[in-house]
Each structure stands twice: as structure tokens, then as C-alpha cells.
Amino acid sequence: MDLLNGLVEKGLRRELPTREEALAVLVTSDDELLDVVTAAGKVRRAWFGRRVKLNYLVNLKSGLCPEDCSYCSQRLGSEAGVLKYTWLKPEQAAAAAAAGVAGGAKRVCLVASGRGPTDRDVDRVSKTIEAIKEQNEGVEVCACLGLLSEGQAGRLRGAGADAYNHNLNTSEATYGDITTTHTYADRVDTVQQAQAAGLSACSGLIAGMGESDEDLVDVVFALRELDPDSVPVNFLIPFEGTPLAKEWNLTPQRCLRILAMVRFVCPDVEVRIAGGREVHLRTMQPLALHLANSIFLGDYLTSEGQAGQADLDMIADAGFEVEGAGTVTLPQHRADVADAQAAAGCGPHGNGCGSHGAGDGACGPCGGHSDAVPVPAGTAGAARTDLVAVRRRGTGTDLPPNA
């Protein structure tokens, strides 16, 4: 297909596709799906080989968020029944992080619900970062704490943070439809503050909230312009107790097309399959590894993922390998630029999609639970509420974590 051949050539040259080409990927037929995966896979392998980076989430503070993000189980007024607890102590967070590192995670993502951290919260997280770094030599730490105030990114960087996550989530035109308590511009500002402080910026999207193909292309093109270091792709987990509980718009095929489009637009950047992969990709998860080069290991913030060992088995069975701690995630041309920018304390200003490091919090939809009767798996776009479960183990509980 001329479209796919052209996209592969552009991807290998790090050249931006046209909007029309990106939209065309999203409307390819099921008969063409394997061709799409094959083409995007060539670009993925050219820049990342068959390596898969593992990231591990630690939910430092769960629930009771004052923001009204429609997709989130921790939002203001949520009835999703997720775990609710205040800040973990540094030693508790370090113990949780150690479980992920032992399972093969290269990066630990520290996430806390809320609009954004106070200066006291930054002090608290800084101590947690120091504790994790002390116990786990070489581990990367990413923070995801919400909207940042002036100077906070620099303080996190000084404490040893490697990266900061803050997702754009959807297009600027439709952002007000999912959140009213802050703006799209607020999110862009936080990502830019992280970049300016020399942190590896991570910013991505949530698919499946009822957005159009044009919205998906808009947000991915905006991410390319913003130039984060990694792009997590979340797939909405609709759960009872939030405004988007009935938004079951995704199929495995749709998810693969979205991941392929992101890879073509951001060819040499870490693309991470984040929240919702088990729910929406289901048995097609191994195929998605040909498109993305990063995943989360085990559970998410408030929902349970598949067993950590199952993740490792899936990677091996699909012919991929876990990326080691001593390997630089991104291609050398990006790593060199990012290292220089971090040393200078400034962020990337290129026209690519990323620079150094990799994934992070991808703090998007977290999971929930529904008592609705599940619909057979073969029904396209049908609700698979049987695959959604609130996290009841790991941080904030007395049960061992899933890593």
C-alpha cells in the first residue's frame, strides 16, 4: 500500500506525516490491519530493536482528588469504590518500588492524586525519591503529581527525579468536555516547566472517551510539537461511578490502529502502552508490542493489571526482550541532546517527539468495577466489565503487590 510505504520511509527519516496520512491510518480496514502493524513495526524496530522497557507505578496518595476529570476513578464525586489513603511514607514507597524493580522494571513512576503538589508535598516526594534511589542503584524515577508551580520541577530534579509525567489526554478543542477545573493550557505549561528544569518530560493521551479521529490526530500532533520524551497511550477504562462509565468505544483493532498512528507521528520516541491495555487489547496485546516499546508492569493506580509474570511471559513469547537497566532507552541522537539539555537545565526545543529516558506515570484512567452483566468478547466495542477490577493489593493494603 502506497500510504504505508510512504509512512515507513518518513518514519525512518523522522519526518512528520501529514494530517491526512495520520487520519488514513485510523480508517484502514480490518483486512489491512496486519499490513498497518507490519509497517509501523518496521519503524519501531529501526529505532528500538525488539526491546521493551518496563515501568512500575507506585500510587503515593489515592483518591479524594478535587479535580473533575471525567475519566478518572479518583475524581471529585467518584463512586468507583477505589482505595483511598493519604501519603505513603518514604520507606513504604521505597518498598513498593523495590518490588517493581525486582520484577524487571527499569523506571518507577510515583503518582499522587490531586490538583498539584504543595511545597510540603514536594519535600515529601523528594525524600521518597532519595529513599528509592538509595535502595535501587540505577533505577529511573518519574513523578506524576499534577500541575506544577514555579520552581517545583527544579526541586524535584534536585532531589534526583529523572522525569515528570503530565498527559495532555485529548485535543485542545475538546478538553473542556472532559475537565472543567483546569485547562489544556495548564497541562501544557506543566510539561514545559518540567522540560525547562531538565526533567525528561512524559506526556500522552487517553483514547476511547468519545473523541473523533480528528481529535486523536490533533492531540498526537500537539504532542509532537510539545516534544515530550515519552508518549503513554492510555485506553479509557469506563467504570461505574464516573461520567464516562458507558463509553465503551474501543476494539482491539481500533487500539492497534491508534498505536500505529502514534508510532508514525512519533517514530523515534518511546511509545508506552499504558492503562487499559488488558481491557481493550485483550489477546491482541502481544501484537501491540510491535508498535510500542514500553509497558507498565503489573497493576495500575487503582485498577489491577494482569500478573507481572504474565507480562514477562508475553514479552518473551512474542520474541521481544526486556530492556536492561544499562541500556539507554531512546536512540543515541536523542539521548545525546537530552543529556546536554539536562546538564544545562533546559528542556528540548526540537521538532521531534522526545529526547531522553522513557515512560513514567501515564496517569490516565485507573480502573474500576461494575456489576453489569458482561457481553461476549467477540462483540465489537462491547462492554467487558468482567475485565475491570479495583486494585485491592499492593500499596495502601496489607497484601503483596503484583509485580
Protein backbone atom coordinates (compact mmCIF):
# COMPACT_ATOMS: atom_id res chain seq x y z
CA MET A 1 0.00 0.00 0.00
CA ASP A 2 1.46 3.37 -1.05
CA LEU A 3 0.23 5.03 2.16
CA LEU A 4 2.09 2.61 4.42
CA ASN A 5 5.25 2.54 2.31
CA GLY A 6 5.37 6.32 2.49
CA LEU A 7 4.82 6.34 6.24
CA VAL A 8 7.64 3.85 6.78
CA GLU A 9 10.02 5.97 4.74
CA LYS A 10 9.04 9.09 6.69
CA GLY A 11 9.39 7.26 9.99
CA LEU A 12 12.90 6.12 9.17
CA ARG A 13 13.77 9.74 8.31
CA ARG A 14 11.99 11.12 11.41
CA GLU A 15 9.78 13.12 9.09
CA LEU A 16 6.32 14.26 10.21
CA PRO A 17 3.44 12.64 8.28
CA THR A 18 0.63 14.82 7.02
CA ARG A 19 -2.61 15.03 8.96
CA GLU A 20 -4.32 13.28 6.07
CA GLU A 21 -1.90 10.35 6.31
CA ALA A 22 -2.39 10.05 10.07
CA LEU A 23 -6.17 10.10 9.65
CA ALA A 24 -5.93 7.48 6.90
CA VAL A 25 -4.22 5.05 9.29
CA LEU A 26 -7.19 5.27 11.66
CA VAL A 27 -9.70 4.32 8.94
CA THR A 28 -7.87 1.38 7.41
CA SER A 29 -9.95 -1.77 7.15
CA ASP A 30 -9.59 -4.92 9.25
CA ASP A 31 -8.26 -6.64 6.12
CA GLU A 32 -5.41 -4.11 6.10
CA LEU A 33 -4.71 -4.23 9.86
CA LEU A 34 -1.76 -6.63 9.75
CA ASP A 35 -0.22 -4.53 6.97
CA VAL A 36 -0.54 -1.46 9.23
CA VAL A 37 1.09 -3.29 12.15
CA THR A 38 3.87 -4.59 9.91
CA ALA A 39 4.63 -1.11 8.56
CA ALA A 40 4.63 0.59 11.97
CA GLY A 41 6.64 -2.34 13.33
CA LYS A 42 9.43 -1.61 10.85
CA VAL A 43 9.69 1.91 12.24
CA ARG A 44 9.59 0.67 15.84
CA ARG A 45 12.34 -1.89 15.24
CA ALA A 46 14.52 0.58 13.36
CA TRP A 47 14.74 2.80 16.42
CA PHE A 48 14.28 0.37 19.34
CA GLY A 49 15.00 -3.11 18.05
CA ARG A 50 12.98 -5.70 19.97
CA ARG A 51 13.50 -4.12 23.38
CA VAL A 52 10.56 -3.49 25.75
CA LYS A 53 11.00 -1.08 28.65
CA LEU A 54 9.16 -1.96 31.87
CA ASN A 55 7.75 0.75 34.12
CA TYR A 56 6.21 0.30 37.57
CA LEU A 57 3.56 2.51 39.17
CA VAL A 58 3.51 3.43 42.86
CA ASN A 59 0.37 5.28 43.92
CA LEU A 60 1.63 7.58 46.69
CA LYS A 61 -1.78 9.05 47.56
CA SER A 62 -5.02 7.58 46.31
CA GLY A 63 -8.49 9.04 45.84
CA LEU A 64 -10.17 12.22 47.09
CA CYS A 65 -8.97 14.43 44.24
CA PRO A 66 -10.66 17.86 43.96
CA GLU A 67 -10.44 17.88 40.14
CA ASP A 68 -13.40 16.76 37.99
CA CYS A 69 -11.62 14.83 35.20
CA SER A 70 -14.43 12.70 33.77
CA TYR A 71 -12.26 9.67 33.04
CA CYS A 72 -10.72 9.30 36.49
CA SER A 73 -11.79 6.98 39.30
CA GLN A 74 -10.20 9.34 41.83
CA ARG A 75 -12.09 12.43 40.66
CA LEU A 76 -14.28 14.70 42.73
CA GLY A 77 -17.52 12.83 43.46
CA SER A 78 -16.29 9.48 42.15
CA GLU A 79 -18.31 6.48 43.30
CA ALA A 80 -15.92 3.93 41.83
CA GLY A 81 -15.00 2.46 45.22
CA VAL A 82 -11.24 2.73 44.75
CA LEU A 83 -8.70 2.63 47.55
CA LYS A 84 -8.42 5.91 49.45
CA TYR A 85 -5.37 6.73 51.55
CA THR A 86 -3.10 9.66 52.27
CA TRP A 87 0.62 9.94 51.53
CA LEU A 88 2.77 6.84 51.84
CA LYS A 89 5.87 7.22 53.97
CA PRO A 90 9.16 7.21 52.05
CA GLU A 91 10.06 3.74 53.33
CA GLN A 92 6.67 2.37 52.26
CA ALA A 93 7.04 3.80 48.77
CA ALA A 94 10.61 2.53 48.54
CA ALA A 95 9.47 -0.99 49.46
CA ALA A 96 6.77 -0.85 46.78
CA ALA A 97 9.27 0.41 44.22
CA ALA A 98 11.69 -2.40 45.10
CA ALA A 99 9.02 -4.97 44.19
CA GLY A 100 8.70 -3.46 40.72
CA VAL A 101 12.46 -3.29 40.20
CA ALA A 102 12.78 -6.92 41.28
CA GLY A 103 10.18 -7.78 38.63
CA GLY A 104 12.27 -6.17 35.91
CA ALA A 105 11.10 -2.55 35.93
CA LYS A 106 13.67 -0.01 34.80
CA ARG A 107 11.62 3.03 35.83
CA VAL A 108 9.47 3.68 38.90
CA CYS A 109 6.61 6.13 38.47
CA LEU A 110 5.47 7.96 41.61
CA VAL A 111 1.90 9.19 41.26
CA ALA A 112 -0.30 11.18 43.65
CA SER A 113 -3.90 12.28 43.20
CA GLY A 114 -4.71 15.97 43.48
CA ARG A 115 -4.63 19.21 41.52
CA GLY A 116 -0.94 19.66 42.18
CA PRO A 117 1.65 19.42 44.96
CA THR A 118 2.19 21.93 47.73
CA ASP A 119 5.76 22.81 48.61
CA ARG A 120 5.45 20.46 51.57
CA ASP A 121 4.31 17.71 49.19
CA VAL A 122 7.39 18.31 47.03
CA ASP A 123 9.57 17.93 50.13
CA ARG A 124 7.79 14.68 50.94
CA VAL A 125 8.19 13.29 47.43
CA SER A 126 11.82 14.40 47.36
CA LYS A 127 12.54 12.27 50.43
CA THR A 128 10.76 9.36 48.75
CA ILE A 129 12.86 9.75 45.60
CA GLU A 130 16.02 9.78 47.67
CA ALA A 131 14.94 6.63 49.53
CA ILE A 132 14.18 4.79 46.29
CA LYS A 133 17.45 5.82 44.66
CA GLU A 134 19.42 4.79 47.73
CA GLN A 135 17.95 1.29 47.71
CA ASN A 136 17.84 0.71 43.95
CA GLU A 137 21.01 1.70 42.14
CA GLY A 138 20.45 2.86 38.59
CA VAL A 139 16.65 2.98 38.74
CA GLU A 140 14.91 5.85 36.95
CA VAL A 141 12.28 7.76 38.91
CA CYS A 142 9.42 9.71 37.35
CA ALA A 143 6.99 11.88 39.31
CA CYS A 144 3.36 12.49 38.38
CA LEU A 145 1.90 14.92 40.90
CA GLY A 146 -0.40 17.13 38.87
CA LEU A 147 0.02 20.80 37.96
CA LEU A 148 3.36 22.27 38.99
CA SER A 149 4.00 25.68 40.49
CA GLU A 150 7.05 27.80 39.76
CA GLY A 151 10.27 26.19 40.96
CA GLN A 152 8.80 22.82 41.91
CA ALA A 153 10.16 20.98 38.86
CA GLY A 154 13.66 22.17 39.69
CA ARG A 155 13.32 20.97 43.27
CA LEU A 156 12.23 17.52 42.09
CA ARG A 157 15.14 17.44 39.68
CA GLY A 158 17.49 18.38 42.51
CA ALA A 159 16.12 15.52 44.62
CA GLY A 160 17.04 13.02 41.91
CA ALA A 161 13.87 12.77 39.79
CA ASP A 162 14.63 11.82 36.21
CA ALA A 163 11.28 12.58 34.63
CA TYR A 164 7.87 14.16 35.09
CA ASN A 165 4.56 12.92 33.66
CA HIS A 166 1.60 15.09 32.79
CA ASN A 167 -0.69 13.96 29.97
CA LEU A 168 -2.50 16.23 27.51
CA ASN A 169 -5.17 13.49 27.33
CA THR A 170 -7.21 14.85 24.42
CA SER A 171 -7.33 17.64 21.85
CA GLU A 172 -7.38 21.26 22.94
CA ALA A 173 -10.73 21.74 21.19
CA THR A 174 -12.47 19.08 23.30
CA TYR A 175 -10.53 19.36 26.55
CA GLY A 176 -13.29 21.36 28.23
CA ASP A 177 -15.68 18.46 27.63
CA ILE A 178 -13.76 16.16 29.98
CA THR A 179 -12.45 18.58 32.63
CA THR A 180 -13.61 21.99 33.88
CA THR A 181 -11.42 22.55 36.95
CA HIS A 182 -8.25 23.24 34.93
CA THR A 183 -7.40 23.89 31.30
CA TYR A 184 -5.47 22.32 28.46
CA ALA A 185 -3.08 25.28 28.68
CA ASP A 186 -2.42 24.44 32.34
CA ARG A 187 -1.27 20.98 31.29
CA VAL A 188 0.97 22.29 28.53
CA ASP A 189 2.54 24.73 30.99
CA THR A 190 3.38 21.95 33.46
CA VAL A 191 5.06 19.84 30.77
CA GLN A 192 7.10 22.86 29.69
CA GLN A 193 8.10 23.59 33.30
CA ALA A 194 9.39 20.03 33.61
CA GLN A 195 11.36 20.38 30.39
CA ALA A 196 12.83 23.72 31.45
CA ALA A 197 14.09 22.15 34.69
CA GLY A 198 15.91 19.42 32.78
CA LEU A 199 13.43 16.67 33.61
CA SER A 200 12.58 14.11 30.98
CA ALA A 201 9.04 15.07 30.01
CA CYS A 202 6.40 12.39 29.53
CA SER A 203 3.01 13.32 28.11
CA GLY A 204 0.41 11.26 26.32
CA LEU A 205 -3.25 10.74 25.64
CA ILE A 206 -6.37 8.78 26.55
CA ALA A 207 -8.28 7.13 23.71
CA GLY A 208 -11.86 5.96 23.92
CA MET A 209 -13.56 8.95 25.56
CA GLY A 210 -15.88 9.54 22.61
CA GLU A 211 -13.37 11.63 20.68
CA SER A 212 -13.24 11.80 16.88
CA ASP A 213 -10.39 10.66 14.66
CA GLU A 214 -9.56 14.34 14.17
CA ASP A 215 -9.26 14.79 17.96
CA LEU A 216 -6.84 11.87 18.19
CA VAL A 217 -4.68 13.23 15.41
CA ASP A 218 -4.82 16.74 16.94
CA VAL A 219 -3.53 15.60 20.33
CA VAL A 220 -0.77 13.42 18.85
CA PHE A 221 0.39 16.25 16.59
CA ALA A 222 0.29 18.58 19.62
CA LEU A 223 2.46 16.11 21.50
CA ARG A 224 4.96 16.03 18.65
CA GLU A 225 5.08 19.82 18.77
CA LEU A 226 5.48 19.83 22.57
CA ASP A 227 8.28 17.27 22.25
CA PRO A 228 7.95 15.07 25.35
CA ASP A 229 10.45 12.30 25.89
CA SER A 230 7.83 9.56 26.02
CA VAL A 231 4.22 9.23 24.95
CA PRO A 232 1.98 6.93 27.01
CA VAL A 233 -1.18 5.81 25.23
CA ASN A 234 -3.98 5.10 27.70
CA PHE A 235 -7.18 3.34 26.69
CA LEU A 236 -10.14 4.52 28.75
CA ILE A 237 -11.41 2.08 31.35
CA PRO A 238 -15.06 3.07 31.74
CA PHE A 239 -16.23 2.19 35.21
CA GLU A 240 -19.34 2.79 37.21
CA GLY A 241 -19.30 5.91 39.32
CA THR A 242 -17.77 8.27 36.74
CA PRO A 243 -19.35 10.29 33.89
CA LEU A 244 -17.72 8.10 31.22
CA ALA A 245 -19.00 4.80 32.59
CA LYS A 246 -20.89 4.00 29.38
CA GLU A 247 -18.13 4.93 26.92
CA TRP A 248 -17.12 1.50 25.59
CA ASN A 249 -15.93 2.66 22.17
CA LEU A 250 -12.76 0.65 21.64
CA THR A 251 -11.97 -2.66 19.98
CA PRO A 252 -8.57 -4.38 19.84
CA GLN A 253 -8.32 -3.42 16.19
CA ARG A 254 -9.05 0.24 16.94
CA CYS A 255 -6.38 0.26 19.66
CA LEU A 256 -3.79 -1.16 17.27
CA ARG A 257 -4.57 1.49 14.67
CA ILE A 258 -4.20 4.23 17.29
CA LEU A 259 -0.84 2.88 18.45
CA ALA A 260 0.34 2.63 14.84
CA MET A 261 -0.67 6.23 14.16
CA VAL A 262 1.22 7.40 17.24
CA ARG A 263 4.30 5.46 16.13
CA PHE A 264 4.21 7.02 12.65
CA VAL A 265 3.85 10.55 14.07
CA CYS A 266 6.46 9.96 16.81
CA PRO A 267 8.77 7.42 15.17
CA ASP A 268 11.87 7.55 17.37
CA VAL A 269 10.19 8.25 20.70
CA GLU A 270 9.29 5.84 23.47
CA VAL A 271 5.65 4.91 22.99
CA ARG A 272 4.15 3.19 26.02
CA ILE A 273 1.02 1.07 26.18
CA ALA A 274 -0.49 2.32 29.42
CA GLY A 275 -3.79 1.96 31.27
CA GLY A 276 -6.49 -0.19 29.72
CA ARG A 277 -4.38 -2.50 27.56
CA GLU A 278 -5.71 -5.65 29.23
CA VAL A 279 -9.31 -4.45 28.92
CA HIS A 280 -9.26 -3.30 25.31
CA LEU A 281 -6.37 -5.08 23.56
CA ARG A 282 -7.02 -8.33 25.42
CA THR A 283 -5.49 -11.26 23.50
CA MET A 284 -4.06 -8.82 20.94
CA GLN A 285 -1.59 -7.37 23.49
CA PRO A 286 1.42 -9.22 22.00
CA LEU A 287 0.70 -7.69 18.59
CA ALA A 288 0.80 -4.24 20.17
CA LEU A 289 4.43 -4.84 21.20
CA HIS A 290 5.30 -4.48 17.52
CA LEU A 291 4.11 -0.86 17.79
CA ALA A 292 5.04 0.28 21.30
CA ASN A 293 8.40 -0.23 23.02
CA SER A 294 7.27 0.25 26.63
CA ILE A 295 4.58 -1.02 29.02
CA PHE A 296 3.64 -0.88 32.68
CA LEU A 297 4.40 -3.99 34.69
CA GLY A 298 1.62 -5.41 36.88
CA ASP A 299 -1.07 -3.22 38.42
CA TYR A 300 -2.04 0.38 37.71
CA LEU A 301 -3.04 3.16 40.09
CA THR A 302 -6.49 1.98 41.13
CA SER A 303 -7.11 -0.99 38.84
CA GLU A 304 -5.47 -4.40 38.65
CA GLY A 305 -3.44 -5.36 35.61
CA GLN A 306 -2.56 -8.84 34.52
CA ALA A 307 0.00 -10.72 36.59
CA GLY A 308 3.52 -9.37 36.35
CA GLN A 309 4.84 -12.78 35.33
CA ALA A 310 2.23 -12.90 32.57
CA ASP A 311 3.65 -9.62 31.23
CA LEU A 312 7.15 -11.11 31.19
CA ASP A 313 5.93 -14.31 29.53
CA MET A 314 4.06 -12.30 26.89
CA ILE A 315 7.19 -10.33 26.02
CA ALA A 316 9.31 -13.47 25.73
CA ASP A 317 6.70 -15.45 23.80
CA ALA A 318 6.33 -12.64 21.27
CA GLY A 319 10.06 -12.69 20.61
CA PHE A 320 10.91 -9.45 22.42
CA GLU A 321 13.31 -8.83 25.30
CA VAL A 322 13.13 -6.74 28.47
CA GLU A 323 15.30 -3.66 28.27
CA GLY A 324 18.12 -3.75 30.78
CA ALA A 325 18.99 -1.02 33.27
CA GLY A 326 22.25 -0.33 31.47
CA THR A 327 20.61 0.37 28.12
CA VAL A 328 19.70 3.88 27.01
CA THR A 329 16.06 3.74 26.01
CA LEU A 330 15.97 6.21 23.15
CA PRO A 331 18.17 6.34 20.03
CA GLN A 332 21.58 7.88 20.60
CA HIS A 333 20.83 11.07 18.68
CA ARG A 334 18.02 11.85 21.14
CA ALA A 335 19.87 10.71 24.24
CA ASP A 336 22.81 12.97 23.43
CA VAL A 337 20.57 16.01 23.01
CA ALA A 338 18.66 15.27 26.20
CA ASP A 339 21.78 14.78 28.27
CA ALA A 340 23.10 18.14 27.12
CA GLN A 341 19.76 19.82 27.88
CA ALA A 342 19.54 18.26 31.32
CA ALA A 343 23.07 19.42 32.13
CA ALA A 344 22.13 22.94 31.06
CA GLY A 345 18.85 22.80 32.99
CA CYS A 346 16.71 23.44 29.95
CA GLY A 347 14.13 21.46 28.03
CA PRO A 348 14.02 20.19 24.46
CA HIS A 349 13.12 22.57 21.68
CA GLY A 350 13.38 20.30 18.66
CA ASN A 351 10.65 19.24 16.28
CA GLY A 352 10.65 15.59 17.26
CA CYS A 353 8.55 13.80 19.82
CA GLY A 354 11.06 13.18 22.57
CA SER A 355 14.58 13.15 23.90
CA HIS A 356 15.79 11.12 26.84
CA GLY A 357 14.54 8.44 29.12
CA ALA A 358 11.17 6.94 28.96
CA GLY A 359 7.92 6.38 30.44
CA ASP A 360 6.58 7.49 33.55
CA GLY A 361 3.30 7.87 35.22
CA ALA A 362 0.86 7.73 32.36
CA CYS A 363 -1.64 8.67 34.98
CA GLY A 364 -4.78 8.31 32.98
CA PRO A 365 -7.74 6.02 33.57
CA CYS A 366 -7.08 3.79 36.52
CA GLY A 367 -9.80 1.18 36.50
CA GLY A 368 -12.92 0.44 38.42
CA HIS A 369 -15.58 -2.16 38.87
CA SER A 370 -19.04 -2.79 37.55
CA ASP A 371 -21.70 -5.33 38.36
CA ALA A 372 -23.11 -5.21 34.85
CA VAL A 373 -23.50 -8.50 33.04
CA PRO A 374 -20.50 -8.96 30.69
CA VAL A 375 -21.10 -9.10 26.95
CA PRO A 376 -19.39 -11.86 24.92
CA ALA A 377 -15.82 -10.90 23.96
CA GLY A 378 -16.44 -11.22 20.24
CA THR A 379 -18.90 -8.33 20.17
CA ALA A 380 -17.10 -5.31 18.72
CA GLY A 381 -16.98 -2.41 21.14
CA ALA A 382 -18.94 -4.31 23.77
CA ALA A 383 -18.53 -3.62 27.46
CA ARG A 384 -16.03 -6.03 29.03
CA THR A 385 -16.68 -5.10 32.62
CA ASP A 386 -15.56 -8.58 33.64
CA LEU A 387 -12.01 -7.45 32.87
CA VAL A 388 -12.13 -4.41 35.15
CA ALA A 389 -11.22 -4.78 38.82
CA VAL A 390 -10.38 -2.23 41.50
CA ARG A 391 -6.87 -2.67 42.85
CA ARG A 392 -7.04 -4.32 46.28
CA ARG A 393 -3.38 -5.28 46.69
CA GLY A 394 -0.02 -3.57 46.87
CA THR A 395 0.42 -0.01 48.11
CA GLY A 396 -2.24 1.10 50.54
CA THR A 397 -3.10 -2.51 51.50
CA ASP A 398 -1.61 -5.31 53.56
CA LEU A 399 -1.36 -7.61 50.53
CA PRO A 400 1.79 -8.07 48.44
CA PRO A 401 1.99 -6.10 45.20
CA ASN A 402 1.60 -7.52 41.72
CA ALA A 403 4.95 -7.12 40.00
